[in-house]
Amino acid sequence: MTEQPRLAEQNAAVLLPEPFVRWFGAKGWSPRVHQLELLVKAQGGQSVLLIAPTGAGKTLAGFLPSLTELAGRPRRKPGEAHRGIHTLYISPLKALAVDIERNLGKPVEEIGLPVTIETRTGDTPSHKRQRQKLVPPDILLTTPEQLALLIASNDAKRFFEDLRYVVLDELHSLVTSKRGHLLALGLARLRAFVPKLQTIGLSATVAEPDELRRWLVAQNPPGEMAGLITVAGGAKPDISILDSRERVPWSGHSARYAIPEIYEAIKEHRTTLLFVNTRSQAELLFQELWRANEDSLPIALHHGSLDVGQRRRVEKAMADNALRAIVATSTLDLGIDWGDVDLVVHVGAPKGASRLAQRIGRANHRMDEPSKAILIPANRFEVLECRAALDANYLGAQDTPPLVKGALDVLSQHVLGVACGGPFDADLLFEEVRSAAPYAALERETFERVIDFVATGGYALKNYERYARIRRNKDGLWRVSHPSVAQQYRLNVGTIVEMPELNIRYVRQGRGMAGRGGPVLGKIEEYFAETLRPGDNFLFAGKVLRFEGIRENECVVSNGAGANIIVPSYAGGNSRCRPISPIRCAACWPTATAGGLYPSRWRTGCGCRRKSRCCRSAATCLSRPFRAVTGITWSPTPSRAGWRTRRSACF
């Protein structure tokens, strides 16, 4: 970062209003240089990308322009119309929006700012969402899907007319998927409402900063980029791979062998955050830890299928430092600062260097203190992945996927959303869409085909009236063909494909299907519930539940017991076999062949039966170096069961 003398700490009093200076002084703090530099750039009308390590104060930096501007805004007079939102904060996680509300609300209250802050996610009650449209908060914390819904409303232009800033947290995780394409189109729509809109991007792990700088601003002309502030430094994390006393299995993802050692690590630290890759793993790991919990330590579970009330109680307990450990999935791995976490345990391979960096950053969430993490490989092959991820983290390598061209199915959804908000002109919408970075190279012919698809359903469905979602009127403007189209759009907006789900309704034991009422524990996918028979026991929310049956849209359960316990499966947890990433290949072989990674007590064996092209490529990739260390001969032979691996003699 370029540290200019005018942004030195002694000039903070010039750049910040007096209440802010007093607040920093009362805390014994002083604003960091990059926070003041971002404030100056934003006050100059520039959009900015801030890249800073974990704990560097990115969140405060991102909101500082908004808070200082709101502090000087005159109060609303009695009888005056309510103002629209001033700042829109967009995060990839609902839990992150709630965390920001808690962390931002405290300084706002201590400084005494007349600022209202509210969240709007899928967990927000409908009555609160309706009230927010009538009385908007000054700062709205939301997700990309909620932004798409707001844009599709009839009063979207009025709602956003006072918008000044859009703060995008964990930007690297938003822009690389179809979800990012939908968000880019949403920002383009906001710029059509508010031409002078400024964006502030925050991220800790960025492979190609210029791509994100272009993504943040309108691409007219193409190539425009936002300003850039980078913060060097940050303590190197302390990461280790568990050297277990137990025999590491060849297969499986439960890591049961390491439960005693994980429990010992929990007892040795104040608060431990345990990450897994799927919800099924979270349920299983929590149950195993609870069995080993001889000291009755407070241990909690957090994943996206749990009831929102349960998740909020766990988050509050973490914020109050009332828990010793929490087992979580990706619902807590981005930017969240929960209490005094001093250890991160990652069970299973982290599946990427950038993902590992994000997750271990939850421990000691401070710039000048090293994060401590332990990697627990669930099987012997994951030892290679953990070793590669550890080395990549040491080298500072990033494996965030590159930005790709905008998807046309996302564009089709956006076109329908714009029509739901009101009539649109195709020429103006085309220019608006082209201002979004993922669609900067969109050709007019392709755009016309998208319009035709939304209007007719395409060549295969154009004879069916129900797929004619928009129509062109005599004035040349496109409108929705029927109000039910807008209703259906609002129920299905977004790019995250979800399986049909059932509420899990808990009833008292012995009541069976006759039981009514009872709390909702969360949601489970319908296809899994249909595989259960009355009397089956399964794990959910850290409990053993007995399946009673399905009633309407609810899965009725009671207290369960027994040895044959089923772990729920989720379609989102299906891991597809993928080619090994270059980072993982390049990083693991030098260490593996050094001989220190494979203790002589390990035995050989493999049962891979996947019929996948990447298993065959993995066999070729692994053959020489892996045979040198493990004694396994990777010789794939076609058979009825698929591609198998021949085992050499054990050593």
PDB file of N, CA and C in Angstrom, residues 513-569:
ATOM      1  N   MET A 513     -47.593 -40.275  14.714  1.00  0.00           N
ATOM      2  CA  MET A 513     -48.151 -39.319  13.765  1.00  0.00           C
ATOM      3  C   MET A 513     -49.329 -38.546  14.349  1.00  0.00           C
ATOM      4  N   ALA A 514     -49.821 -38.999  15.519  1.00  0.00           N
ATOM      5  CA  ALA A 514     -50.927 -38.276  16.151  1.00  0.00           C
ATOM      6  C   ALA A 514     -50.456 -37.012  16.842  1.00  0.00           C
ATOM      7  N   GLY A 515     -49.133 -36.899  17.046  1.00  0.00           N
ATOM      8  CA  GLY A 515     -48.589 -35.736  17.738  1.00  0.00           C
ATOM      9  C   GLY A 515     -48.724 -34.469  16.916  1.00  0.00           C
ATOM     10  N   ARG A 516     -49.091 -33.383  17.574  1.00  0.00           N
ATOM     11  CA  ARG A 516     -49.223 -32.089  16.905  1.00  0.00           C
ATOM     12  C   ARG A 516     -48.352 -31.079  17.635  1.00  0.00           C
ATOM     13  N   GLY A 517     -48.090 -29.971  16.980  1.00  0.00           N
ATOM     14  CA  GLY A 517     -47.271 -28.936  17.603  1.00  0.00           C
ATOM     15  C   GLY A 517     -45.826 -29.391  17.704  1.00  0.00           C
ATOM     16  N   GLY A 518     -45.134 -28.870  18.699  1.00  0.00           N
ATOM     17  CA  GLY A 518     -43.730 -29.210  18.854  1.00  0.00           C
ATOM     18  C   GLY A 518     -42.848 -28.306  18.032  1.00  0.00           C
ATOM     19  N   PRO A 519     -41.580 -28.164  18.429  1.00  0.00           N
ATOM     20  CA  PRO A 519     -40.682 -27.249  17.728  1.00  0.00           C
ATOM     21  C   PRO A 519     -40.220 -27.802  16.383  1.00  0.00           C
ATOM     22  N   VAL A 520     -39.874 -26.895  15.485  1.00  0.00           N
ATOM     23  CA  VAL A 520     -39.252 -27.260  14.212  1.00  0.00           C
ATOM     24  C   VAL A 520     -37.739 -27.246  14.409  1.00  0.00           C
ATOM     25  N   LEU A 521     -37.091 -28.362  14.125  1.00  0.00           N
ATOM     26  CA  LEU A 521     -35.646 -28.477  14.333  1.00  0.00           C
ATOM     27  C   LEU A 521     -34.840 -27.970  13.144  1.00  0.00           C
ATOM     28  N   GLY A 522     -35.456 -27.942  11.982  1.00  0.00           N
ATOM     29  CA  GLY A 522     -34.740 -27.513  10.783  1.00  0.00           C
ATOM     30  C   GLY A 522     -35.400 -28.111   9.553  1.00  0.00           C
ATOM     31  N   LYS A 523     -34.618 -28.305   8.499  1.00  0.00           N
ATOM     32  CA  LYS A 523     -35.140 -28.850   7.245  1.00  0.00           C
ATOM     33  C   LYS A 523     -34.273 -30.013   6.782  1.00  0.00           C
ATOM     34  N   ILE A 524     -34.923 -30.959   6.132  1.00  0.00           N
ATOM     35  CA  ILE A 524     -34.214 -32.101   5.569  1.00  0.00           C
ATOM     36  C   ILE A 524     -34.729 -32.320   4.159  1.00  0.00           C
ATOM     37  N   GLU A 525     -33.877 -32.820   3.288  1.00  0.00           N
ATOM     38  CA  GLU A 525     -34.270 -32.967   1.895  1.00  0.00           C
ATOM     39  C   GLU A 525     -35.283 -34.100   1.740  1.00  0.00           C
ATOM     40  N   GLU A 526     -36.258 -33.851   0.893  1.00  0.00           N
ATOM     41  CA  GLU A 526     -37.390 -34.768   0.761  1.00  0.00           C
ATOM     42  C   GLU A 526     -36.960 -36.149   0.300  1.00  0.00           C
ATOM     43  N   TYR A 527     -35.989 -36.206  -0.603  1.00  0.00           N
ATOM     44  CA  TYR A 527     -35.599 -37.509  -1.137  1.00  0.00           C
ATOM     45  C   TYR A 527     -35.017 -38.398  -0.047  1.00  0.00           C
ATOM     46  N   PHE A 528     -34.311 -37.797   0.940  1.00  0.00           N
ATOM     47  CA  PHE A 528     -33.781 -38.607   2.039  1.00  0.00           C
ATOM     48  C   PHE A 528     -34.910 -39.085   2.939  1.00  0.00           C
ATOM     49  N   ALA A 529     -35.874 -38.210   3.246  1.00  0.00           N
ATOM     50  CA  ALA A 529     -36.985 -38.600   4.108  1.00  0.00           C
ATOM     51  C   ALA A 529     -37.788 -39.743   3.494  1.00  0.00           C
ATOM     52  N   GLU A 530     -37.880 -39.761   2.161  1.00  0.00           N
ATOM     53  CA  GLU A 530     -38.649 -40.810   1.498  1.00  0.00           C
ATOM     54  C   GLU A 530     -37.963 -42.165   1.560  1.00  0.00           C
ATOM     55  N   THR A 531     -36.682 -42.195   1.871  1.00  0.00           N
ATOM     56  CA  THR A 531     -35.973 -43.474   2.011  1.00  0.00           C
ATOM     57  C   THR A 531     -36.145 -44.074   3.403  1.00  0.00           C
ATOM     58  N   LEU A 532     -36.709 -43.300   4.345  1.00  0.00           N
ATOM     59  CA  LEU A 532     -36.852 -43.779   5.720  1.00  0.00           C
ATOM     60  C   LEU A 532     -38.160 -44.538   5.899  1.00  0.00           C
ATOM     61  N   ARG A 533     -38.124 -45.478   6.840  1.00  0.00           N
ATOM     62  CA  ARG A 533     -39.324 -46.203   7.240  1.00  0.00           C
ATOM     63  C   ARG A 533     -39.651 -45.852   8.687  1.00  0.00           C
ATOM     64  N   PRO A 534     -40.914 -45.843   9.062  1.00  0.00           N
ATOM     65  CA  PRO A 534     -41.251 -45.548  10.461  1.00  0.00           C
ATOM     66  C   PRO A 534     -40.466 -46.433  11.419  1.00  0.00           C
ATOM     67  N   GLY A 535     -39.841 -45.790  12.398  1.00  0.00           N
ATOM     68  CA  GLY A 535     -39.004 -46.507  13.346  1.00  0.00           C
ATOM     69  C   GLY A 535     -37.524 -46.354  13.081  1.00  0.00           C
ATOM     70  N   ASP A 536     -37.145 -45.888  11.869  1.00  0.00           N
ATOM     71  CA  ASP A 536     -35.724 -45.658  11.577  1.00  0.00           C
ATOM     72  C   ASP A 536     -35.193 -44.509  12.425  1.00  0.00           C
ATOM     73  N   ASN A 537     -33.939 -44.617  12.810  1.00  0.00           N
ATOM     74  CA  ASN A 537     -33.279 -43.571  13.593  1.00  0.00           C
ATOM     75  C   ASN A 537     -32.247 -42.857  12.725  1.00  0.00           C
ATOM     76  N   PHE A 538     -32.187 -41.535  12.829  1.00  0.00           N
ATOM     77  CA  PHE A 538     -31.193 -40.775  12.073  1.00  0.00           C
ATOM     78  C   PHE A 538     -30.715 -39.588  12.900  1.00  0.00           C
ATOM     79  N   LEU A 539     -29.577 -39.044  12.486  1.00  0.00           N
ATOM     80  CA  LEU A 539     -28.963 -37.921  13.192  1.00  0.00           C
ATOM     81  C   LEU A 539     -29.428 -36.603  12.592  1.00  0.00           C
ATOM     82  N   PHE A 540     -29.778 -35.661  13.454  1.00  0.00           N
ATOM     83  CA  PHE A 540     -30.047 -34.301  12.991  1.00  0.00           C
ATOM     84  C   PHE A 540     -30.007 -33.365  14.184  1.00  0.00           C
ATOM     85  N   ALA A 541     -29.417 -32.197  13.980  1.00  0.00           N
ATOM     86  CA  ALA A 541     -29.314 -31.167  15.019  1.00  0.00           C
ATOM     87  C   ALA A 541     -28.627 -31.702  16.270  1.00  0.00           C
ATOM     88  N   GLY A 542     -27.720 -32.650  16.070  1.00  0.00           N
ATOM     89  CA  GLY A 542     -26.985 -33.209  17.197  1.00  0.00           C
ATOM     90  C   GLY A 542     -27.784 -34.197  18.017  1.00  0.00           C
ATOM     91  N   LYS A 543     -28.970 -34.606  17.530  1.00  0.00           N
ATOM     92  CA  LYS A 543     -29.827 -35.530  18.263  1.00  0.00           C
ATOM     93  C   LYS A 543     -30.020 -36.808  17.453  1.00  0.00           C
ATOM     94  N   VAL A 544     -30.350 -37.894  18.154  1.00  0.00           N
ATOM     95  CA  VAL A 544     -30.793 -39.121  17.501  1.00  0.00           C
ATOM     96  C   VAL A 544     -32.317 -39.076  17.465  1.00  0.00           C
ATOM     97  N   LEU A 545     -32.874 -39.038  16.258  1.00  0.00           N
ATOM     98  CA  LEU A 545     -34.312 -38.877  16.077  1.00  0.00           C
ATOM     99  C   LEU A 545     -34.926 -40.143  15.486  1.00  0.00           C
ATOM    100  N   ARG A 546     -36.145 -40.417  15.897  1.00  0.00           N
ATOM    101  CA  ARG A 546     -36.902 -41.556  15.368  1.00  0.00           C
ATOM    102  C   ARG A 546     -37.904 -41.044  14.346  1.00  0.00           C
ATOM    103  N   PHE A 547     -37.856 -41.608  13.154  1.00  0.00           N
ATOM    104  CA  PHE A 547     -38.750 -41.191  12.074  1.00  0.00           C
ATOM    105  C   PHE A 547     -40.137 -41.778  12.302  1.00  0.00           C
ATOM    106  N   GLU A 548     -41.146 -40.901  12.384  1.00  0.00           N
ATOM    107  CA  GLU A 548     -42.521 -41.344  12.586  1.00  0.00           C
ATOM    108  C   GLU A 548     -43.301 -41.382  11.280  1.00  0.00           C
ATOM    109  N   GLY A 549     -42.996 -40.452  10.373  1.00  0.00           N
ATOM    110  CA  GLY A 549     -43.690 -40.420   9.095  1.00  0.00           C
ATOM    111  C   GLY A 549     -43.687 -39.022   8.501  1.00  0.00           C
ATOM    112  N   ILE A 550     -44.309 -38.899   7.343  1.00  0.00           N
ATOM    113  CA  ILE A 550     -44.390 -37.615   6.642  1.00  0.00           C
ATOM    114  C   ILE A 550     -45.844 -37.157   6.644  1.00  0.00           C
ATOM    115  N   ARG A 551     -46.076 -35.928   7.103  1.00  0.00           N
ATOM    116  CA  ARG A 551     -47.406 -35.351   7.134  1.00  0.00           C
ATOM    117  C   ARG A 551     -47.366 -33.994   6.446  1.00  0.00           C
ATOM    118  N   GLU A 552     -48.077 -33.877   5.322  1.00  0.00           N
ATOM    119  CA  GLU A 552     -48.075 -32.653   4.520  1.00  0.00           C
ATOM    120  C   GLU A 552     -46.629 -32.315   4.147  1.00  0.00           C
ATOM    121  N   ASN A 553     -46.134 -31.147   4.580  1.00  0.00           N
ATOM    122  CA  ASN A 553     -44.763 -30.778   4.230  1.00  0.00           C
ATOM    123  C   ASN A 553     -43.822 -30.923   5.418  1.00  0.00           C
ATOM    124  N   GLU A 554     -44.150 -31.844   6.322  1.00  0.00           N
ATOM    125  CA  GLU A 554     -43.356 -32.013   7.527  1.00  0.00           C
ATOM    126  C   GLU A 554     -42.926 -33.458   7.699  1.00  0.00           C
ATOM    127  N   CYS A 555     -41.720 -33.608   8.215  1.00  0.00           N
ATOM    128  CA  CYS A 555     -41.186 -34.904   8.609  1.00  0.00           C
ATOM    129  C   CYS A 555     -41.337 -34.987  10.127  1.00  0.00           C
ATOM    130  N   VAL A 556     -42.204 -35.861  10.604  1.00  0.00           N
ATOM    131  CA  VAL A 556     -42.514 -35.947  12.027  1.00  0.00           C
ATOM    132  C   VAL A 556     -41.525 -36.902  12.696  1.00  0.00           C
ATOM    133  N   VAL A 557     -40.895 -36.438  13.792  1.00  0.00           N
ATOM    134  CA  VAL A 557     -39.878 -37.230  14.479  1.00  0.00           C
ATOM    135  C   VAL A 557     -40.113 -37.161  15.983  1.00  0.00           C
ATOM    136  N   SER A 558     -39.495 -38.099  16.683  1.00  0.00           N
ATOM    137  CA  SER A 558     -39.489 -38.092  18.142  1.00  0.00           C
ATOM    138  C   SER A 558     -38.109 -38.527  18.603  1.00  0.00           C
ATOM    139  N   ASN A 559     -37.905 -38.616  19.906  1.00  0.00           N
ATOM    140  CA  ASN A 559     -36.618 -39.072  20.423  1.00  0.00           C
ATOM    141  C   ASN A 559     -36.346 -40.490  19.954  1.00  0.00           C
ATOM    142  N   GLY A 560     -35.108 -40.714  19.522  1.00  0.00           N
ATOM    143  CA  GLY A 560     -34.736 -42.031  19.034  1.00  0.00           C
ATOM    144  C   GLY A 560     -33.602 -42.627  19.836  1.00  0.00           C
ATOM    145  N   ALA A 561     -33.304 -43.868  19.564  1.00  0.00           N
ATOM    146  CA  ALA A 561     -32.207 -44.583  20.212  1.00  0.00           C
ATOM    147  C   ALA A 561     -31.915 -45.810  19.370  1.00  0.00           C
ATOM    148  N   GLY A 562     -30.831 -46.501  19.718  1.00  0.00           N
ATOM    149  CA  GLY A 562     -30.496 -47.715  18.994  1.00  0.00           C
ATOM    150  C   GLY A 562     -29.156 -47.618  18.314  1.00  0.00           C
ATOM    151  N   ALA A 563     -28.716 -48.740  17.798  1.00  0.00           N
ATOM    152  CA  ALA A 563     -27.390 -48.821  17.202  1.00  0.00           C
ATOM    153  C   ALA A 563     -27.394 -48.476  15.720  1.00  0.00           C
ATOM    154  N   ASN A 564     -28.466 -48.801  15.022  1.00  0.00           N
ATOM    155  CA  ASN A 564     -28.537 -48.559  13.579  1.00  0.00           C
ATOM    156  C   ASN A 564     -29.024 -47.140  13.312  1.00  0.00           C
ATOM    157  N   ILE A 565     -28.090 -46.215  13.333  1.00  0.00           N
ATOM    158  CA  ILE A 565     -28.416 -44.798  13.163  1.00  0.00           C
ATOM    159  C   ILE A 565     -27.944 -44.346  11.784  1.00  0.00           C
ATOM    160  N   ILE A 566     -28.820 -43.701  11.050  1.00  0.00           N
ATOM    161  CA  ILE A 566     -28.521 -43.243   9.693  1.00  0.00           C
ATOM    162  C   ILE A 566     -28.064 -41.789   9.740  1.00  0.00           C
ATOM    163  N   VAL A 567     -27.048 -41.482   8.960  1.00  0.00           N
ATOM    164  CA  VAL A 567     -26.597 -40.094   8.826  1.00  0.00           C
ATOM    165  C   VAL A 567     -27.271 -39.494   7.599  1.00  0.00           C
ATOM    166  N   PRO A 568     -27.982 -38.379   7.729  1.00  0.00           N
ATOM    167  CA  PRO A 568     -28.668 -37.796   6.564  1.00  0.00           C
ATOM    168  C   PRO A 568     -27.697 -37.465   5.444  1.00  0.00           C
ATOM    169  N   SER A 569     -28.166 -37.642   4.235  1.00  0.00           N
ATOM    170  CA  SER A 569     -27.383 -37.249   3.065  1.00  0.00           C
ATOM    171  C   SER A 569     -28.061 -36.050   2.413  1.00  0.00           C
TER     172      SER A 569
END
